[in-house]
Short mmCIF file of C-alpha atoms in Angstrom, two decimals:
data_model
loop_
_atom_site.label_atom_id
_atom_site.label_comp_id
_atom_site.label_asym_id
_atom_site.label_seq_id
_atom_site.Cartn_x
_atom_site.Cartn_y
_atom_site.Cartn_z
CA MET A 947 34.94 1.79 -94.61
CA SER A 948 36.30 3.99 -91.58
CA ASP A 949 38.42 5.28 -94.30
CA CYS A 950 35.86 5.75 -96.76
CA ASN A 951 33.92 8.96 -97.94
CA CYS A 952 30.49 7.89 -96.35
CA GLN A 953 27.40 10.04 -94.88
CA PHE A 954 25.71 9.75 -91.97
CA VAL A 955 21.60 11.22 -92.09
CA ILE A 956 20.50 11.54 -88.54
CA PHE A 957 16.00 11.56 -88.65
CA GLY A 958 14.94 13.08 -85.21
CA ALA A 959 18.38 14.80 -84.60
CA THR A 960 17.17 16.80 -82.15
CA GLY A 961 14.66 14.40 -80.59
CA ASP A 962 16.09 12.71 -76.72
CA LEU A 963 17.61 9.65 -78.33
CA ALA A 964 19.79 11.65 -80.10
CA CYS A 965 20.97 14.15 -77.66
CA LYS A 966 21.37 11.71 -75.22
CA LYS A 967 22.77 9.20 -76.69
CA LEU A 968 23.90 9.38 -80.39
CA LEU A 969 25.48 12.81 -80.20
CA PRO A 970 28.02 12.22 -77.33
CA ALA A 971 28.75 8.94 -79.19
CA LEU A 972 29.93 10.87 -82.57
CA TYR A 973 31.49 13.29 -79.98
CA HIS A 974 33.38 10.95 -78.06
CA LEU A 975 34.09 8.55 -80.84
CA HIS A 976 35.69 12.41 -82.51
CA CYS A 977 37.93 12.78 -79.77
CA ALA A 978 39.53 9.22 -79.40
CA GLY A 979 40.25 9.72 -82.99
CA ARG A 980 38.21 6.91 -84.26
CA MET A 981 35.99 8.50 -86.57
CA PRO A 982 36.77 8.84 -90.16
CA ASP A 983 37.71 12.07 -91.27
CA GLU A 984 35.86 12.34 -93.75
CA LEU A 985 32.55 11.21 -92.25
CA ARG A 986 30.03 13.83 -93.57
CA ILE A 987 26.01 14.31 -90.94
CA LEU A 988 23.91 15.67 -92.06
CA ALA A 989 20.99 16.22 -88.86
CA PHE A 990 17.47 15.83 -90.18
CA GLY A 991 15.30 17.95 -87.93
CA ARG A 992 12.02 20.36 -87.90
CA ARG A 993 13.40 23.55 -86.18
CA PRO A 994 13.72 26.10 -88.54
CA TRP A 995 17.63 26.49 -88.20
CA ASP A 996 20.65 27.20 -90.13
CA ASP A 997 24.23 25.99 -89.27
CA LYS A 998 24.65 28.37 -86.83
CA GLY A 999 21.28 27.38 -84.79
CA TRP A 1000 22.54 23.88 -85.23
CA GLN A 1001 26.03 24.33 -83.90
CA ASP A 1002 24.59 25.64 -80.64
CA PHE A 1003 22.04 23.60 -79.59
CA LEU A 1004 24.45 21.03 -80.09
CA HIS A 1005 26.91 22.61 -77.91
CA GLU A 1006 24.20 22.54 -75.48
CA GLN A 1007 23.51 18.78 -75.60
CA LEU A 1008 27.59 17.91 -75.32
CA GLU A 1009 27.56 20.02 -72.43
CA THR A 1010 24.69 18.11 -71.00
CA TYR A 1011 25.34 14.76 -72.08
CA ALA A 1012 28.62 14.66 -73.14
CA SER A 1013 30.96 12.71 -70.24
CA ASN A 1014 33.77 14.01 -71.26
CA TYR A 1015 33.21 17.44 -73.50
CA GLN A 1016 36.44 20.21 -74.09
CA ALA A 1017 35.37 23.30 -75.67
CA ASP A 1018 38.19 23.17 -77.73
CA HIS A 1019 37.54 19.62 -79.82
CA PHE A 1020 34.05 21.15 -80.54
CA ALA A 1021 34.85 23.35 -83.55
CA ASP A 1022 36.58 20.72 -85.74
CA PHE A 1023 33.58 18.06 -84.26
CA CYS A 1024 31.13 20.68 -85.94
CA LYS A 1025 32.72 20.32 -89.20
CA HIS A 1026 31.41 16.90 -89.60
CA PHE A 1027 27.70 18.42 -89.32
CA GLU A 1028 25.29 20.02 -92.14
CA TYR A 1029 21.46 21.06 -90.30
CA VAL A 1030 18.82 19.82 -92.86
CA ARG A 1031 15.53 21.18 -92.00
CA GLY A 1032 12.67 19.10 -93.82
CA GLU A 1033 9.46 16.76 -92.10
CA ILE A 1034 9.55 13.04 -92.54
CA HIS A 1035 5.60 13.40 -94.15
CA GLU A 1036 7.13 15.60 -96.59
CA PRO A 1037 8.44 14.32 -100.09
CA GLU A 1038 9.80 17.18 -101.09
CA SER A 1039 12.35 17.35 -97.87
CA PHE A 1040 13.37 13.58 -99.35
CA VAL A 1041 13.60 15.12 -102.56
CA ARG A 1042 16.22 18.04 -100.82
CA LEU A 1043 17.86 15.78 -99.22
CA ARG A 1044 19.00 13.05 -102.09
CA ALA A 1045 19.75 16.25 -103.55
CA LEU A 1046 22.31 17.30 -100.87
CA LEU A 1047 23.79 13.17 -100.99
CA THR A 1048 23.94 13.01 -104.10
CA PRO A 1049 24.80 16.56 -106.22
CA GLU A 1050 25.26 16.26 -109.30
CA GLY A 1051 27.89 15.55 -110.93
CA ALA A 1052 29.31 14.34 -107.75
CA GLU A 1053 30.68 10.26 -107.23
CA ARG A 1054 28.14 8.38 -105.42
CA PRO A 1055 29.87 7.76 -101.42
CA ALA A 1056 30.15 4.32 -101.16
CA GLY A 1057 28.22 4.15 -98.22
CA THR A 1058 25.09 6.25 -96.48
CA ILE A 1059 23.35 5.38 -93.41
CA PHE A 1060 20.39 6.48 -92.07
CA TYR A 1061 19.66 6.35 -88.27
CA LEU A 1062 16.05 6.38 -87.79
CA ALA A 1063 16.06 8.22 -84.42
CA ILE A 1064 12.74 8.38 -84.17
CA ARG A 1065 8.90 6.95 -82.90
CA PRO A 1066 8.02 3.43 -83.95
CA THR A 1067 5.29 4.73 -85.67
CA ASP A 1068 7.14 7.05 -88.05
CA PHE A 1069 9.46 3.59 -89.26
CA ILE A 1070 7.77 2.84 -92.37
CA PRO A 1071 6.76 6.46 -93.41
CA VAL A 1072 10.24 7.53 -93.33
CA VAL A 1073 11.50 4.06 -95.05
CA GLN A 1074 9.24 4.18 -98.02
CA ARG A 1075 10.13 8.12 -98.02
CA LEU A 1076 13.96 7.00 -98.49
CA SER A 1077 12.75 4.54 -100.76
CA GLY A 1078 10.40 6.79 -103.08
CA ALA A 1079 14.14 9.15 -103.46
CA GLY A 1080 15.56 6.22 -104.40
CA PHE A 1081 17.90 5.65 -101.65
CA ASN A 1082 16.71 1.69 -101.89
CA GLN A 1083 18.47 1.42 -105.24
CA GLU A 1084 21.80 0.76 -106.54
CA GLY A 1085 24.79 2.15 -103.65
CA ASP A 1086 25.49 1.29 -100.20
CA TYR A 1087 22.46 2.23 -98.67
CA ARG A 1088 21.85 1.24 -94.78
CA ILE A 1089 18.60 1.72 -92.11
CA VAL A 1090 19.71 1.80 -88.56
CA ILE A 1091 16.29 1.22 -86.77
CA GLU A 1092 16.55 1.26 -82.61
CA LYS A 1093 13.78 -0.64 -80.76
CA PRO A 1094 10.99 -1.59 -80.13
CA PHE A 1095 10.43 -3.30 -83.07
CA GLY A 1096 7.13 -4.60 -83.56
CA ASP A 1097 4.47 -4.24 -79.86
CA ASP A 1098 3.64 -8.07 -79.98
CA LEU A 1099 4.50 -10.64 -83.05
CA GLU A 1100 1.82 -10.30 -85.15
CA SER A 1101 2.98 -6.57 -85.32
CA ALA A 1102 6.47 -7.62 -85.61
CA MET A 1103 5.65 -9.78 -88.52
CA GLN A 1104 4.49 -6.51 -90.13
CA LEU A 1105 6.81 -4.48 -89.82
CA ASN A 1106 9.29 -6.42 -91.18
CA GLU A 1107 7.33 -7.48 -94.61
CA GLN A 1108 6.45 -3.81 -94.81
CA LEU A 1109 10.56 -2.99 -94.50
CA HIS A 1110 12.26 -5.79 -96.85
CA ASN A 1111 9.15 -4.52 -99.53
CA HIS A 1112 12.04 -1.17 -99.59
CA PHE A 1113 15.24 -2.43 -98.11
CA ARG A 1114 16.97 -6.22 -98.55
CA GLU A 1115 17.70 -7.61 -95.09
CA ASP A 1116 21.05 -7.08 -95.24
CA GLN A 1117 21.04 -3.87 -95.29
CA ILE A 1118 18.71 -3.33 -92.33
CA TYR A 1119 20.58 -2.77 -88.97
CA ARG A 1120 17.91 -3.08 -86.32
CA ILE A 1121 20.25 -2.15 -82.97
CA ASP A 1122 19.84 -3.06 -79.24
CA HIS A 1123 22.45 -1.10 -77.07
CA TYR A 1124 22.99 -3.55 -74.30
CA LEU A 1125 24.95 -5.95 -77.00
CA GLY A 1126 27.04 -3.02 -77.54
CA LYS A 1127 27.85 -2.58 -73.60
CA GLU A 1128 32.06 -4.07 -72.98
CA ILE A 1129 31.34 -6.27 -69.87
CA VAL A 1130 28.64 -7.87 -72.40
CA GLN A 1131 30.74 -9.33 -75.04
CA ASN A 1132 33.39 -10.20 -71.87
CA LEU A 1133 30.76 -12.69 -71.23
CA LEU A 1134 31.77 -14.04 -74.10
CA VAL A 1135 35.56 -14.26 -74.10
CA PHE A 1136 34.60 -15.41 -70.11
CA ARG A 1137 32.81 -18.67 -70.93
CA PHE A 1138 34.37 -19.63 -74.38
CA ALA A 1139 38.45 -18.61 -73.64
CA ASN A 1140 38.00 -20.35 -70.41
CA LEU A 1141 38.12 -23.84 -70.43
CA ALA A 1142 37.43 -24.39 -66.64
CA ILE A 1143 34.68 -21.65 -67.00
CA GLU A 1144 33.04 -23.85 -70.23
CA ALA A 1145 33.53 -27.03 -69.10
CA ILE A 1146 31.08 -26.52 -65.93
CA TRP A 1147 28.38 -23.90 -67.64
CA ASN A 1148 25.48 -26.13 -67.85
CA ARG A 1149 22.99 -28.01 -66.24
CA ASN A 1150 24.83 -30.85 -64.20
CA TYR A 1151 26.69 -27.57 -62.21
CA ILE A 1152 23.90 -24.63 -62.49
CA ASP A 1153 21.47 -24.42 -60.43
CA HIS A 1154 19.80 -21.09 -61.54
CA VAL A 1155 20.23 -17.88 -63.27
CA GLN A 1156 18.38 -14.52 -62.79
CA ILE A 1157 18.64 -11.54 -64.97
CA THR A 1158 18.04 -8.24 -63.42
CA VAL A 1159 17.41 -4.49 -65.25
CA ALA A 1160 16.92 -2.11 -62.70
CA GLU A 1161 15.74 1.73 -62.29
CA ASP A 1162 15.38 4.08 -60.28
CA MET A 1163 14.21 6.64 -62.16
CA GLY A 1164 10.66 6.69 -63.11
CA ILE A 1165 8.74 6.86 -66.47
CA GLU A 1166 10.04 10.78 -66.94
CA ASN A 1167 8.74 11.87 -69.65
CA ARG A 1168 7.76 9.09 -71.79
CA ALA A 1169 4.08 8.06 -70.65
CA GLY A 1170 2.77 8.22 -73.90
CA TYR A 1171 4.76 5.62 -75.24
CA TYR A 1172 5.35 3.60 -71.68
CA ASP A 1173 1.43 3.39 -71.16
CA GLN A 1174 0.99 1.69 -74.21
CA ALA A 1175 4.47 -0.25 -74.31
CA GLY A 1176 5.26 -1.67 -70.69
CA ALA A 1177 7.74 -2.90 -68.65
CA LEU A 1178 7.54 -6.44 -70.86
CA ARG A 1179 8.01 -5.09 -74.27
CA ASP A 1180 9.94 -2.31 -73.48
CA MET A 1181 12.92 -3.94 -71.70
CA LEU A 1182 12.43 -7.77 -71.02
CA GLN A 1183 11.38 -9.03 -74.70
CA ASN A 1184 14.30 -7.25 -76.51
CA HIS A 1185 17.64 -6.44 -73.67
CA LEU A 1186 16.98 -8.92 -71.17
CA MET A 1187 16.22 -11.21 -73.83
CA GLN A 1188 19.74 -10.72 -75.98
CA VAL A 1189 21.03 -10.84 -72.78
CA LEU A 1190 19.77 -14.90 -72.07
CA THR A 1191 20.94 -16.31 -75.46
CA LEU A 1192 24.73 -14.97 -74.60
CA ILE A 1193 24.39 -17.19 -71.67
CA ALA A 1194 22.15 -20.23 -72.54
CA MET A 1195 24.20 -20.46 -76.44
CA GLU A 1196 26.81 -23.00 -77.93
CA PRO A 1197 29.88 -21.81 -78.87
CA PRO A 1198 29.85 -20.49 -82.30
CA PRO A 1199 31.69 -21.95 -85.59
CA SER A 1200 33.09 -18.21 -85.27
CA LEU A 1201 33.12 -15.26 -84.59
CA GLU A 1202 31.20 -14.20 -87.65
CA ALA A 1203 27.88 -12.22 -87.62
CA ASP A 1204 25.69 -15.55 -88.83
CA SER A 1205 27.56 -18.10 -87.38
CA LEU A 1206 27.12 -15.69 -83.31
CA ARG A 1207 22.81 -15.15 -84.53
CA ASP A 1208 22.38 -18.70 -85.80
CA GLU A 1209 23.50 -20.18 -81.75
CA LYS A 1210 21.16 -17.15 -80.69
CA VAL A 1211 17.66 -17.95 -82.55
CA LYS A 1212 19.09 -21.22 -81.54
CA VAL A 1213 18.29 -20.52 -77.98
CA LEU A 1214 14.98 -18.98 -78.68
CA ARG A 1215 13.91 -22.21 -80.55
CA SER A 1216 14.46 -24.32 -77.60
CA ILE A 1217 12.88 -22.16 -74.61
CA ARG A 1218 9.42 -24.24 -73.59
CA PRO A 1219 6.16 -23.23 -74.90
CA ILE A 1220 4.72 -21.50 -71.88
CA PRO A 1221 1.16 -22.61 -71.37
CA LYS A 1222 -1.98 -20.14 -71.86
CA SER A 1223 -3.06 -21.85 -68.59
CA ALA A 1224 0.01 -21.46 -66.72
CA VAL A 1225 0.84 -17.75 -67.07
CA THR A 1226 0.96 -16.44 -63.54
CA ALA A 1227 2.62 -19.50 -62.63
CA TYR A 1228 5.82 -18.00 -65.20
CA ALA A 1229 4.89 -14.45 -65.37
CA MET A 1230 3.87 -11.82 -62.92
CA ARG A 1231 3.75 -7.79 -62.96
CA ALA A 1232 3.19 -4.92 -60.84
CA GLN A 1233 3.32 -1.15 -60.53
CA TYR A 1234 5.28 1.04 -58.27
CA GLY A 1235 3.07 3.46 -56.00
CA PRO A 1236 4.54 6.46 -54.33
CA GLY A 1237 7.66 5.44 -52.26
CA VAL A 1238 10.91 7.30 -51.18
CA VAL A 1239 13.61 6.85 -53.83
CA HIS A 1240 17.19 8.12 -52.43
CA ASP A 1241 15.56 10.33 -49.46
CA LYS A 1242 13.37 12.33 -52.00
CA HIS A 1243 9.33 11.50 -52.13
CA VAL A 1244 7.80 10.55 -55.91
CA PRO A 1245 4.22 9.78 -57.51
CA GLY A 1246 2.84 6.99 -58.31
CA TYR A 1247 2.43 5.79 -61.83
CA GLN A 1248 -0.98 6.57 -61.92
CA ASP A 1249 0.09 10.57 -60.55
CA GLU A 1250 3.03 10.64 -63.57
CA ALA A 1251 1.79 13.27 -66.19
CA GLY A 1252 0.13 11.82 -69.55
CA VAL A 1253 -0.54 8.34 -68.10
CA GLU A 1254 -4.65 6.87 -68.27
CA VAL A 1255 -6.91 6.98 -66.09
CA ASN A 1256 -7.14 3.42 -63.76
CA SER A 1257 -4.21 2.28 -66.25
CA VAL A 1258 -3.01 -1.37 -65.61
CA THR A 1259 0.46 -1.08 -67.50
CA GLU A 1260 2.90 -2.55 -65.47
CA THR A 1261 6.23 -1.27 -64.84
CA TYR A 1262 8.05 -4.51 -63.11
CA VAL A 1263 7.67 -7.43 -64.32
CA ALA A 1264 9.27 -11.39 -63.37
CA ALA A 1265 9.51 -14.46 -65.61
CA LYS A 1266 10.73 -17.58 -65.46
CA PHE A 1267 11.88 -19.78 -69.03
CA TYR A 1268 13.31 -23.25 -69.38
CA ILE A 1269 15.25 -23.73 -72.23
CA ASP A 1270 14.65 -27.87 -72.82
CA ASN A 1271 17.85 -28.79 -74.43
CA TRP A 1272 20.64 -30.86 -73.88
CA ARG A 1273 23.01 -28.08 -72.05
CA TRP A 1274 20.36 -26.67 -69.75
CA ARG A 1275 17.17 -28.65 -69.43
CA GLY A 1276 15.64 -27.92 -66.24
CA VAL A 1277 17.28 -25.35 -65.50
CA PRO A 1278 14.97 -21.77 -64.57
CA PHE A 1279 16.08 -18.04 -66.09
CA TYR A 1280 14.27 -15.95 -63.76
CA LEU A 1281 14.03 -12.63 -65.29
CA ARG A 1282 12.62 -9.10 -64.26
CA THR A 1283 13.05 -5.58 -65.34
CA GLY A 1284 11.38 -2.48 -63.04
CA LYS A 1285 11.19 0.96 -62.50
CA ARG A 1286 11.27 3.00 -59.59
CA LEU A 1287 13.50 0.44 -57.74
CA ALA A 1288 15.90 0.64 -54.63
CA ALA A 1289 18.43 1.52 -56.70
CA LYS A 1290 20.03 1.40 -60.65
CA THR A 1291 21.81 -1.76 -61.45
CA SER A 1292 21.94 -4.36 -64.29
CA SER A 1293 23.22 -7.21 -63.15
CA VAL A 1294 23.52 -11.40 -64.06
CA ALA A 1295 23.61 -13.85 -61.39
CA ILE A 1296 24.19 -17.76 -61.68
CA ARG A 1297 24.01 -19.55 -59.05
CA PHE A 1298 25.67 -23.24 -59.08
CA ARG A 1299 23.95 -26.60 -56.85
CA HIS A 1300 24.76 -27.40 -53.50
CA THR A 1301 27.62 -29.74 -52.83
CA PRO A 1302 26.46 -33.39 -53.11
CA GLN A 1303 28.06 -34.15 -49.85
CA GLN A 1304 27.64 -33.02 -46.36
CA LEU A 1305 31.00 -33.25 -45.37
CA PHE A 1306 31.13 -31.02 -42.03
CA ARG A 1307 27.28 -31.81 -40.94
CA GLU A 1308 29.41 -32.53 -37.53
CA THR A 1309 31.45 -29.05 -37.38
CA SER A 1310 29.63 -25.32 -36.36
CA ILE A 1311 28.76 -25.82 -40.16
CA GLU A 1312 25.64 -25.11 -40.00
CA ARG A 1313 25.06 -24.81 -44.04
CA ILE A 1314 27.04 -24.73 -47.00
CA GLU A 1315 26.09 -22.02 -48.77
CA PRO A 1316 26.22 -22.38 -53.16
CA ASN A 1317 28.91 -20.71 -55.35
CA TRP A 1318 27.94 -18.01 -57.14
CA ILE A 1319 28.98 -16.36 -60.62
CA LEU A 1320 28.24 -12.25 -59.91
CA LEU A 1321 27.95 -10.37 -63.44
CA SER A 1322 27.32 -6.56 -62.80
CA LEU A 1323 26.98 -4.47 -66.35
CA GLU A 1324 26.01 -1.53 -64.36
CA PRO A 1325 28.27 -1.00 -63.25
CA GLU A 1326 31.21 -2.83 -64.52
CA SER A 1327 32.37 -6.14 -62.27
CA LEU A 1328 32.71 -9.96 -63.11
CA LYS A 1329 32.87 -11.90 -59.92
CA ILE A 1330 32.71 -15.65 -58.38
CA GLU A 1331 31.67 -15.81 -54.54
CA ILE A 1332 33.01 -19.02 -53.33
CA GLN A 1333 33.47 -20.08 -49.36
CA ILE A 1334 36.70 -20.15 -47.40
CA LYS A 1335 37.25 -21.70 -43.96
CA GLU A 1336 37.08 -18.28 -41.26
CA PRO A 1337 40.34 -17.59 -39.13
CA GLY A 1338 40.53 -19.38 -35.65
CA LEU A 1339 40.44 -22.59 -34.22
CA GLU A 1340 36.82 -23.46 -34.80
CA MET A 1341 35.73 -25.14 -38.17
CA ARG A 1342 33.58 -21.76 -40.06
CA VAL A 1343 33.38 -20.78 -43.49
CA ARG A 1344 32.29 -17.33 -44.71
CA PRO A 1345 32.05 -16.01 -48.72
CA VAL A 1346 34.89 -14.30 -50.59
CA GLN A 1347 34.64 -13.36 -53.96
CA LEU A 1348 36.68 -13.45 -56.67
CA ASN A 1349 37.26 -10.44 -58.24
CA ALA A 1350 37.55 -11.21 -62.06
CA SER A 1351 36.57 -7.45 -63.63
CA TYR A 1352 39.26 -6.39 -66.16
CA ARG A 1353 38.99 -2.76 -66.52
CA LYS A 1354 42.46 -1.24 -65.17
CA ASP A 1355 42.39 2.00 -63.36
CA GLY A 1356 42.62 4.71 -66.51
CA GLU A 1357 41.13 2.41 -68.43
CA GLN A 1358 38.64 4.35 -69.81
CA GLU A 1359 35.32 2.44 -70.90
CA LEU A 1360 33.43 2.73 -74.69
CA ASP A 1361 29.83 3.17 -74.62
CA ALA A 1362 27.66 0.91 -76.33
CA TYR A 1363 26.11 3.47 -78.83
CA GLU A 1364 30.24 3.89 -79.71
CA ALA A 1365 31.00 0.26 -80.36
CA LEU A 1366 27.96 0.29 -82.10
CA LEU A 1367 28.17 3.54 -84.06
CA LEU A 1368 31.68 1.95 -85.73
CA ASP A 1369 30.44 -1.35 -86.38
CA VAL A 1370 27.32 0.27 -89.23
CA MET A 1371 30.01 2.95 -90.37
CA GLU A 1372 32.65 -1.06 -91.14
CA GLY A 1373 29.00 -3.04 -92.25
CA ASP A 1374 29.97 -5.12 -89.32
CA LYS A 1375 26.20 -6.95 -88.13
CA ALA A 1376 27.76 -9.41 -85.25
CA LEU A 1377 26.43 -7.09 -82.52
CA PHE A 1378 22.64 -6.08 -84.51
CA ILE A 1379 19.53 -8.23 -84.77
CA ARG A 1380 18.67 -10.39 -86.92
CA PHE A 1381 14.27 -10.43 -87.78
CA ASP A 1382 14.17 -14.48 -86.32
CA GLU A 1383 15.81 -13.28 -83.38
CA VAL A 1384 13.00 -10.64 -82.96
CA GLU A 1385 10.42 -12.95 -84.24
CA TRP A 1386 11.46 -15.64 -81.48
CA ALA A 1387 11.68 -13.62 -78.92
CA TRP A 1388 8.10 -12.35 -79.73
CA ARG A 1389 6.65 -15.95 -79.82
CA VAL A 1390 8.62 -16.36 -76.25
CA VAL A 1391 5.98 -13.59 -74.63
CA ASP A 1392 3.50 -13.65 -76.84
CA PRO A 1393 1.61 -15.92 -73.99
CA ILE A 1394 2.43 -13.21 -71.43
CA ILE A 1395 1.28 -10.50 -73.81
CA LYS A 1396 -2.55 -11.92 -75.29
CA SER A 1397 -3.17 -13.45 -71.05
CA TRP A 1398 -2.50 -10.24 -70.14
CA GLY A 1399 -4.59 -8.11 -72.07
CA ARG A 1400 -7.30 -9.59 -70.78
CA GLU A 1401 -6.52 -8.45 -67.53
CA THR A 1402 -7.41 -4.85 -67.36
CA ASP A 1403 -8.95 -4.12 -63.94
CA TYR A 1404 -6.66 -4.89 -61.84
CA ILE A 1405 -2.49 -4.95 -61.05
CA LEU A 1406 0.04 -5.09 -58.25
CA THR A 1407 1.36 -2.97 -56.70
CA TYR A 1408 4.37 -1.75 -55.08
CA PRO A 1409 6.25 1.20 -53.01
CA ALA A 1410 8.76 3.21 -55.20
CA GLY A 1411 12.21 2.88 -54.39
CA SER A 1412 11.48 -0.47 -53.28
CA TRP A 1413 12.91 -4.32 -54.29
CA GLY A 1414 9.89 -4.46 -56.23
CA PRO A 1415 6.87 -6.62 -54.75
CA ASP A 1416 6.99 -9.53 -52.55
CA GLU A 1417 5.07 -11.52 -55.06
CA ALA A 1418 7.67 -11.87 -57.47
CA THR A 1419 9.59 -15.23 -55.22
CA ARG A 1420 6.32 -16.90 -56.53
CA ILE A 1421 7.20 -17.73 -59.57
CA MET A 1422 10.72 -19.39 -58.16
CA ASP A 1423 10.96 -22.74 -58.47
CA LYS A 1424 12.56 -23.80 -54.82
CA GLU A 1425 11.88 -22.10 -51.24
CA ASP A 1426 15.62 -21.60 -51.24
CA HIS A 1427 15.60 -19.52 -54.52
CA TYR A 1428 15.27 -15.61 -54.16
CA TRP A 1429 16.03 -12.63 -55.75
CA ARG A 1430 19.64 -11.58 -55.61
CA ASN A 1431 19.65 -8.31 -55.35
CA GLN A 1432 23.36 -6.97 -53.91
CA LEU A 1433 26.04 -8.63 -55.75
#
């Protein structure tokens, strides 16, 4: 499709997602020469602009959010765009859109992509309007949907049923931008292209796995959404669970979309169900209070604009899961995410078991620390931590890190949205989520959601600028397990 006369419609073209992610990603693809020459982009919004008004707005957003904005590329980039004023709840707006996309006598385009950069509550109304305008009939129509996909298992099932009333599964692209990160994709290469690594990637050698997504910012202006969702729905059920599947999956027979997604679903189906009576042993939640982040005093969650009085919405969640299959039986996977933490980082820390023999007990070495594989998603790095002897006459050891990071000096990082937008244009669904992945991820966390839904009068707090509540260690299996904050 990269060389076809394709079209791209952005619903919510003036919203935060479009301004911060989609428009900069499209601009970077244009500058890199990766955008199809004939790509036509229709920016759908409510504001009373003509194309000149849209271009002024676009220029302002790219100056703010594009990492390498150069004004000399802007004029050519604008040639791809048309602004379409419309209301997503008005059928007439979609009639006008239909006329623009398929003018009378014109050849039907090879592919039309509808990107729903809008509130989740507007997904179905837009899908229904598109269907009513005939966009789900003959032709190559693709619809891209951002998370969250439902807010529990029941709502996700209902949303999927309504989507399938209008579009086929092969037309639906459920996006999780974490899967577009190069370092996440490099995890597949690290595992399956290195025999020495894959041979020890199992319960015989690995003691436990930690997956962390920490943010130093608060909820910004998202109280309307976040106070209803919370950290479990916003991050753990999708982003962290997707990373878990890539760590734990078996080698797929190929890198085709369904082969990869089949193996990910097997992981989710193998996760041990959490007993209703034992949720507190598997998961804990907390909410940030006032504190200091990067030398700046910040308010607590309860004092953020738009947050309900006495809200018990979690801004921090830590949980553990067990994968009951041959490879991972008995290995805990610890997942945590939170806002207003000490630093912004996304990481995977894999700790290996202790050596089986205390060979150095009669030396100065009191304890041999286990090995680690440390994968940082943001900023990018991949390291292996081993023990070596310190220089000198005495037998002492210290840890060193072998840096396996793959990006060379001067090599530019590809943004996750750039990679995923290219995949949508080319019809490659390998890095997009099939509904059974969504369903089983909700099944995993549903006992936690239901348990917390009954606890509406109290929630733990932690000071902003910390690494979360001390109580987060209570879910860990052993005394020598601890959260790896620094890699």
